[in-house]
PDB file of C-alpha atoms in Angstrom:
ATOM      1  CA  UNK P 508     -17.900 -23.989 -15.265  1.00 56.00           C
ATOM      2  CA  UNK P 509     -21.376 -22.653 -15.687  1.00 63.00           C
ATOM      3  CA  UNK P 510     -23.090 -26.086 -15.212  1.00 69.00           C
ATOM      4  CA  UNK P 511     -25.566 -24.772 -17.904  1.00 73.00           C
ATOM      5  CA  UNK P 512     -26.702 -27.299 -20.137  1.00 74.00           C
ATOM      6  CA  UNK P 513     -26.701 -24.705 -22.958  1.00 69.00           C
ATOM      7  CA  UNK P 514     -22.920 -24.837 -22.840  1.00 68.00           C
ATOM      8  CA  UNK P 515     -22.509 -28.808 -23.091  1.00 74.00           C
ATOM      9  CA  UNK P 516     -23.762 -29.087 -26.968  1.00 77.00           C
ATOM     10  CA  UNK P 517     -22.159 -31.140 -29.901  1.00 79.00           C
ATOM     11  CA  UNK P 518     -23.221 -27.420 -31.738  1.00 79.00           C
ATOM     12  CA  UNK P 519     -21.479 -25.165 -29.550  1.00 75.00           C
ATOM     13  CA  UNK P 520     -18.319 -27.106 -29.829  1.00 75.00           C
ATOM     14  CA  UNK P 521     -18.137 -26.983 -32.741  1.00 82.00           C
ATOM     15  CA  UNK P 522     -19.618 -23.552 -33.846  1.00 84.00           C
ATOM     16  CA  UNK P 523     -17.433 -21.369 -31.941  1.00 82.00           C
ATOM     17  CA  UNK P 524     -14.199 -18.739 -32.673  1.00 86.00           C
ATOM     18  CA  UNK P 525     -11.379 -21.470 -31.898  1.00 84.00           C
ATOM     19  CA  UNK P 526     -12.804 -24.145 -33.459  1.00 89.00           C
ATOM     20  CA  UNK P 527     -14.059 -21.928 -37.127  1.00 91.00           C
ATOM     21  CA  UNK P 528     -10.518 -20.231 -36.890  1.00 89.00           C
ATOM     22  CA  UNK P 529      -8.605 -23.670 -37.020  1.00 91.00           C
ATOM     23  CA  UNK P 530     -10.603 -24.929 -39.528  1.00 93.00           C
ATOM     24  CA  UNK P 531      -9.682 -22.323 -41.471  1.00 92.00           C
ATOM     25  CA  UNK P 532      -5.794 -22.178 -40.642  1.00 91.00           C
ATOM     26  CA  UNK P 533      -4.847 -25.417 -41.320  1.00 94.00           C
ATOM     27  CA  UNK P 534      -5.428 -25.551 -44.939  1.00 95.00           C
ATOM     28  CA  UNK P 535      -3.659 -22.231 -44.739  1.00 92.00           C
ATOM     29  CA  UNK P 536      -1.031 -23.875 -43.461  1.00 91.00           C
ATOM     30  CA  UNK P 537      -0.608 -27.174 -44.577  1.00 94.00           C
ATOM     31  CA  UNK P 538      -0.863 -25.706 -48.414  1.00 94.00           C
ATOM     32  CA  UNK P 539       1.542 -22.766 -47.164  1.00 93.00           C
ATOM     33  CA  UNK P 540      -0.841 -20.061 -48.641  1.00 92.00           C
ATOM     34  CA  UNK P 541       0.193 -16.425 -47.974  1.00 91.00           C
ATOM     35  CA  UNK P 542      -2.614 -14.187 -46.694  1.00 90.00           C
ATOM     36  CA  UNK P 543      -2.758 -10.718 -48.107  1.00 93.00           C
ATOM     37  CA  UNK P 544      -0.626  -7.990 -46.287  1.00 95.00           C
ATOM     38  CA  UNK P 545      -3.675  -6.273 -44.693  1.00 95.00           C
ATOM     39  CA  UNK P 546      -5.421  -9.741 -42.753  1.00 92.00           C
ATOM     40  CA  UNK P 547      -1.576 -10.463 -42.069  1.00 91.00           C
ATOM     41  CA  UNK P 548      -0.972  -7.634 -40.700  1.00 95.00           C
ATOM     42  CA  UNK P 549      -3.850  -7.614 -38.805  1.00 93.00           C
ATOM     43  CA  UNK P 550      -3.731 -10.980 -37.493  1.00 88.00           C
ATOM     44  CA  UNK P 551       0.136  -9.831 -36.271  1.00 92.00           C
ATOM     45  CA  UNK P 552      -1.365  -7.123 -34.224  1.00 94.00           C
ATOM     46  CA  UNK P 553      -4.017  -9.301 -32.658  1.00 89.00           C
ATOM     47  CA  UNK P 554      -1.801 -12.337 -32.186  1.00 88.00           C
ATOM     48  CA  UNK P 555       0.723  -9.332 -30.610  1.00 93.00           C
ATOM     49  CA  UNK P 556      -2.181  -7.624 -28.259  1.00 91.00           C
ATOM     50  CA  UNK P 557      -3.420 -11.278 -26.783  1.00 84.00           C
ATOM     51  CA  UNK P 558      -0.889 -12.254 -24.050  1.00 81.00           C
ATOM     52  CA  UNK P 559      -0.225  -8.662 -23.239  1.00 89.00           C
ATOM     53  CA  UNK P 560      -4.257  -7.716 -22.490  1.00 85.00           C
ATOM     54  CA  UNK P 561      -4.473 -11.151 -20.968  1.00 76.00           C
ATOM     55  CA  UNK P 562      -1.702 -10.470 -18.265  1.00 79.00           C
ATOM     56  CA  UNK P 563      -3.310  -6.963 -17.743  1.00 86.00           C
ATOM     57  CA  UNK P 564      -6.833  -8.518 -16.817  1.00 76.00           C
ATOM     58  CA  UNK P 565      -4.994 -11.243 -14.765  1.00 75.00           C
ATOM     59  CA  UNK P 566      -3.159  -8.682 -13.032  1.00 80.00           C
ATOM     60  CA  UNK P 567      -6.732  -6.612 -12.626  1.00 81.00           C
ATOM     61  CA  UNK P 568      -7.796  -9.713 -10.971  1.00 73.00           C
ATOM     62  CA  UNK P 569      -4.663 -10.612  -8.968  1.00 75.00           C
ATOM     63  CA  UNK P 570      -4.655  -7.057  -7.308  1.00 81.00           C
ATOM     64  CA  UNK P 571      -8.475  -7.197  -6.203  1.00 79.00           C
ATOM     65  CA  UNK P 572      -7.302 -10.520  -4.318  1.00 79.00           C
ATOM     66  CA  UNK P 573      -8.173 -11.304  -0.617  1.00 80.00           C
ATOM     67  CA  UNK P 574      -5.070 -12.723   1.210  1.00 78.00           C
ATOM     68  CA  UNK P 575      -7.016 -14.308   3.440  1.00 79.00           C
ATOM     69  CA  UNK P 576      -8.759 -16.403   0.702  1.00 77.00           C
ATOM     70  CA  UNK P 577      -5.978 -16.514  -0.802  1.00 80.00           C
ATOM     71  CA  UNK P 578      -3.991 -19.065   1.621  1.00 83.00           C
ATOM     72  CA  UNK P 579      -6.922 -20.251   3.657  1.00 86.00           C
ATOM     73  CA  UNK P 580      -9.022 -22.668   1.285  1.00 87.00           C
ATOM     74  CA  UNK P 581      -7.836 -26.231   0.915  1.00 90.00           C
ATOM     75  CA  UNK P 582      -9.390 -26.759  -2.324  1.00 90.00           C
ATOM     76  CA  UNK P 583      -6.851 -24.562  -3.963  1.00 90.00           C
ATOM     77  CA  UNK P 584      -3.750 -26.465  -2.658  1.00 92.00           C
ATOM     78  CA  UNK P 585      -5.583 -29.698  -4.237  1.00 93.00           C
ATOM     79  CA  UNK P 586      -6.055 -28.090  -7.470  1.00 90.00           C
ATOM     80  CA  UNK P 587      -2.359 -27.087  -7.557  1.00 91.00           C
ATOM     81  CA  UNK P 588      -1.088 -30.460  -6.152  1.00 92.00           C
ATOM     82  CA  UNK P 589      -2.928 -31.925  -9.319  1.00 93.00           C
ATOM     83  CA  UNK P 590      -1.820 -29.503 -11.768  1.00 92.00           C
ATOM     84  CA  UNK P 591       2.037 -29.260 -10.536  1.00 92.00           C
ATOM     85  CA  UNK P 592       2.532 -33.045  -8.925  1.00 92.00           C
ATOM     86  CA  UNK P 593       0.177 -35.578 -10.279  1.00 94.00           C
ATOM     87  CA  UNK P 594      -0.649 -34.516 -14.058  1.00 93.00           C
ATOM     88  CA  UNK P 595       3.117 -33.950 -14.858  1.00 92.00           C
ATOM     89  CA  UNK P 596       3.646 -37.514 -13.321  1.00 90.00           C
ATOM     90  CA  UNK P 597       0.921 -39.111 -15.080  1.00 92.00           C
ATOM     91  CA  UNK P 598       1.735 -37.984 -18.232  1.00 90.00           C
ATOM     92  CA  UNK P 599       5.241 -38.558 -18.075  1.00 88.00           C
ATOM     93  CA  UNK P 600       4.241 -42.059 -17.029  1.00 90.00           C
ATOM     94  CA  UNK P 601       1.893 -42.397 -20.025  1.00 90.00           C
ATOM     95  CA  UNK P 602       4.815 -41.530 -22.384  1.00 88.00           C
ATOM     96  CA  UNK P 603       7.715 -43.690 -20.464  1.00 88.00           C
ATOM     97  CA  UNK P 604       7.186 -46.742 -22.025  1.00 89.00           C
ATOM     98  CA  UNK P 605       6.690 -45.611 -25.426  1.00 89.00           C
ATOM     99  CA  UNK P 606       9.215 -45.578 -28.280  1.00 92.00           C
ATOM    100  CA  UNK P 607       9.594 -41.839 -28.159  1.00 90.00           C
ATOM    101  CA  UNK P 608      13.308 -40.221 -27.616  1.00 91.00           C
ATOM    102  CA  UNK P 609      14.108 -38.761 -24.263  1.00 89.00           C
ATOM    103  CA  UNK P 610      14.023 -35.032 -25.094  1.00 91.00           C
ATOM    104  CA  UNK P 611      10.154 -35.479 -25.918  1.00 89.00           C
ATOM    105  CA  UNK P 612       9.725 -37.495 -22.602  1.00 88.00           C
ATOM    106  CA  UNK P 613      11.203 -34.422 -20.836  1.00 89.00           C
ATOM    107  CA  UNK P 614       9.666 -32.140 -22.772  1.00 89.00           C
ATOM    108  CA  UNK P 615       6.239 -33.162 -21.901  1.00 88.00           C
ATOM    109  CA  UNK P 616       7.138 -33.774 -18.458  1.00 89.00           C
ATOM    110  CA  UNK P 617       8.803 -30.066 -18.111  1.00 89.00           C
ATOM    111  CA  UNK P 618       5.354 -28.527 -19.959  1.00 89.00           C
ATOM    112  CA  UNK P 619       3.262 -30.190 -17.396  1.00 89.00           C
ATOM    113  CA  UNK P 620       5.213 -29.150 -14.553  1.00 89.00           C
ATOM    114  CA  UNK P 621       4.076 -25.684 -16.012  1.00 88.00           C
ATOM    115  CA  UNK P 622       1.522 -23.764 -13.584  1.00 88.00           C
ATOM    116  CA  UNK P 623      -2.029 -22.750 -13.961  1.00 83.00           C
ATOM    117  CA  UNK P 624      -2.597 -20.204 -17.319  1.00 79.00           C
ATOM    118  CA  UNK P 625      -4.084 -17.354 -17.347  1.00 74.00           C
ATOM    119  CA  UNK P 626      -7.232 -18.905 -19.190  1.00 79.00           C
ATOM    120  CA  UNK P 627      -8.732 -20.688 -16.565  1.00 84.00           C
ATOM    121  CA  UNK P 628      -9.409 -16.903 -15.499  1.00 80.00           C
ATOM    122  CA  UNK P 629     -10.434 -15.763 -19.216  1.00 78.00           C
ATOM    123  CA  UNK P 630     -13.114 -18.953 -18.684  1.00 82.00           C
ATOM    124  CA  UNK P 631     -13.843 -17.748 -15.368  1.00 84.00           C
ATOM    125  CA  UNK P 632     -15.067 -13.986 -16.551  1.00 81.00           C
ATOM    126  CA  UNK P 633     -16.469 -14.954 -19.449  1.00 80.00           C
ATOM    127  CA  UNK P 634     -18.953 -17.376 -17.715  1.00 81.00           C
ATOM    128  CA  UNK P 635     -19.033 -15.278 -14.727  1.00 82.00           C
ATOM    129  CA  UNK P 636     -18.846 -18.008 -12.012  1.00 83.00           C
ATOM    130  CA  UNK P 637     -15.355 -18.306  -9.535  1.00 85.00           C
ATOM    131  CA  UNK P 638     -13.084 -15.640 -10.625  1.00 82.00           C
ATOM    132  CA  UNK P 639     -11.798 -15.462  -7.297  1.00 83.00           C
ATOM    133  CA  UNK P 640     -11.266 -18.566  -7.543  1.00 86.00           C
ATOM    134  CA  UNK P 641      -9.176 -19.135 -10.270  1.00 86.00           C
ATOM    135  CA  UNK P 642      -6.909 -16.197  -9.577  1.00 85.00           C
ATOM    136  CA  UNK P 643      -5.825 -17.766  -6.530  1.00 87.00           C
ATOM    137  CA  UNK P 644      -5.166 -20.943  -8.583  1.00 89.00           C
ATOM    138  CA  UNK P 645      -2.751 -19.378 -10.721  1.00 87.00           C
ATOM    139  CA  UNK P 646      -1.114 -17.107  -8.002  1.00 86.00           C
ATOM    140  CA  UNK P 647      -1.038 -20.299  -5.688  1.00 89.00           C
ATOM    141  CA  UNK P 648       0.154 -22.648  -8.492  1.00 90.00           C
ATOM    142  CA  UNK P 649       2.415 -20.179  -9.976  1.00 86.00           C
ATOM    143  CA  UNK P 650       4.306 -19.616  -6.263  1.00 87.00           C
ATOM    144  CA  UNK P 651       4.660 -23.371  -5.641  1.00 91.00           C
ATOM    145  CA  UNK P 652       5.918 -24.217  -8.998  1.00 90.00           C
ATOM    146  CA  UNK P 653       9.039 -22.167  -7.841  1.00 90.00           C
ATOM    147  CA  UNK P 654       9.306 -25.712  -5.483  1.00 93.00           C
ATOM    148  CA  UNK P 655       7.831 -28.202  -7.851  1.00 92.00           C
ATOM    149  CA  UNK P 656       9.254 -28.034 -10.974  1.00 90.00           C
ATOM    150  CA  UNK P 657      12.682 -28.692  -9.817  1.00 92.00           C
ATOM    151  CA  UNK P 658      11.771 -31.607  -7.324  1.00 91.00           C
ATOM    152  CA  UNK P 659       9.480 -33.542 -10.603  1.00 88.00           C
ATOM    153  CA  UNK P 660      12.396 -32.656 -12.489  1.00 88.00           C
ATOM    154  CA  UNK P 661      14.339 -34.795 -10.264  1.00 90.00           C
ATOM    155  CA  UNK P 662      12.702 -37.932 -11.477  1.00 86.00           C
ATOM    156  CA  UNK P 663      14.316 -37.283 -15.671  1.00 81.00           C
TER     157      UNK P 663
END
């Protein structure tokens, strides 16, 4: 996003939040260890508090809008056209001929189909560089996929 070669490290992919915290919770889980009550219960409030304070800075966002942007700039009908046509269709593609049972193949086809999340505007704010931007790719992608997901669904 940033184009900052500070962000493009072997070091800061690996030392960062996401990447410490699964390292951590898969041994957790794979040996099914129980955490005490108190980091349970904390991690329950913060896993409770995420998509909630994520839809209220999207919606922060969304409101401060311009319509005009909004529907006037072609690179945002690309983007969605990608996200809600071509990915779902390549990746049900790349799954077609394997040996895997149809529910999976329509699973991964109907997750695509999914639109833009709310994260490409968490990335956006936290590097600073085309919020606009990527609130009008989810509002955009999340309109069309009203259209899109049932006409890709057409192909199962």
């Amino acid at each position: 996003l940033t184009k900052e070669k500070k962000y493009i490290s072997l070091k800061s992919a690996i030392i960062n939040p996401t990447f410490i915290t699964m390292i951590i919770a898969i041994p957790l889980f794979v040996f099914n260890i129980d955490l005490p009550y108190i980091i349970d219960e904390a991690c329950l409030g913060l896993s409770r508090m995420t998509m909630p304070l994520c839809m209220i800075i999207l919606g922060i966002r969304l409101a401060s809008v311009d319509l005009k942007n909004l529907f006037t700039r072609p690179f945002i009908y690309i983007a969605a056209l990608n996200k809600l046509v071509v990915f779902p269709l390549f990746c049900y593609f790349a799954v077609y001929f394997l040996p895997f049972d149809y529910v999976f193949k329509a699973s991964i086809l109907i997750l695509c189909c999914a639109p833009c999340a709310a994260v490409i505007l968490t990335l956006a704010e936290v590097h600073e560089k085309e919020t606009e931007l990527a609130a009008n790719c989810i509002i955009i992608t999340t309109i069309l996929s009203v259209l899109t997901i049932p006409l890709v669904l057409l192909i199962l």
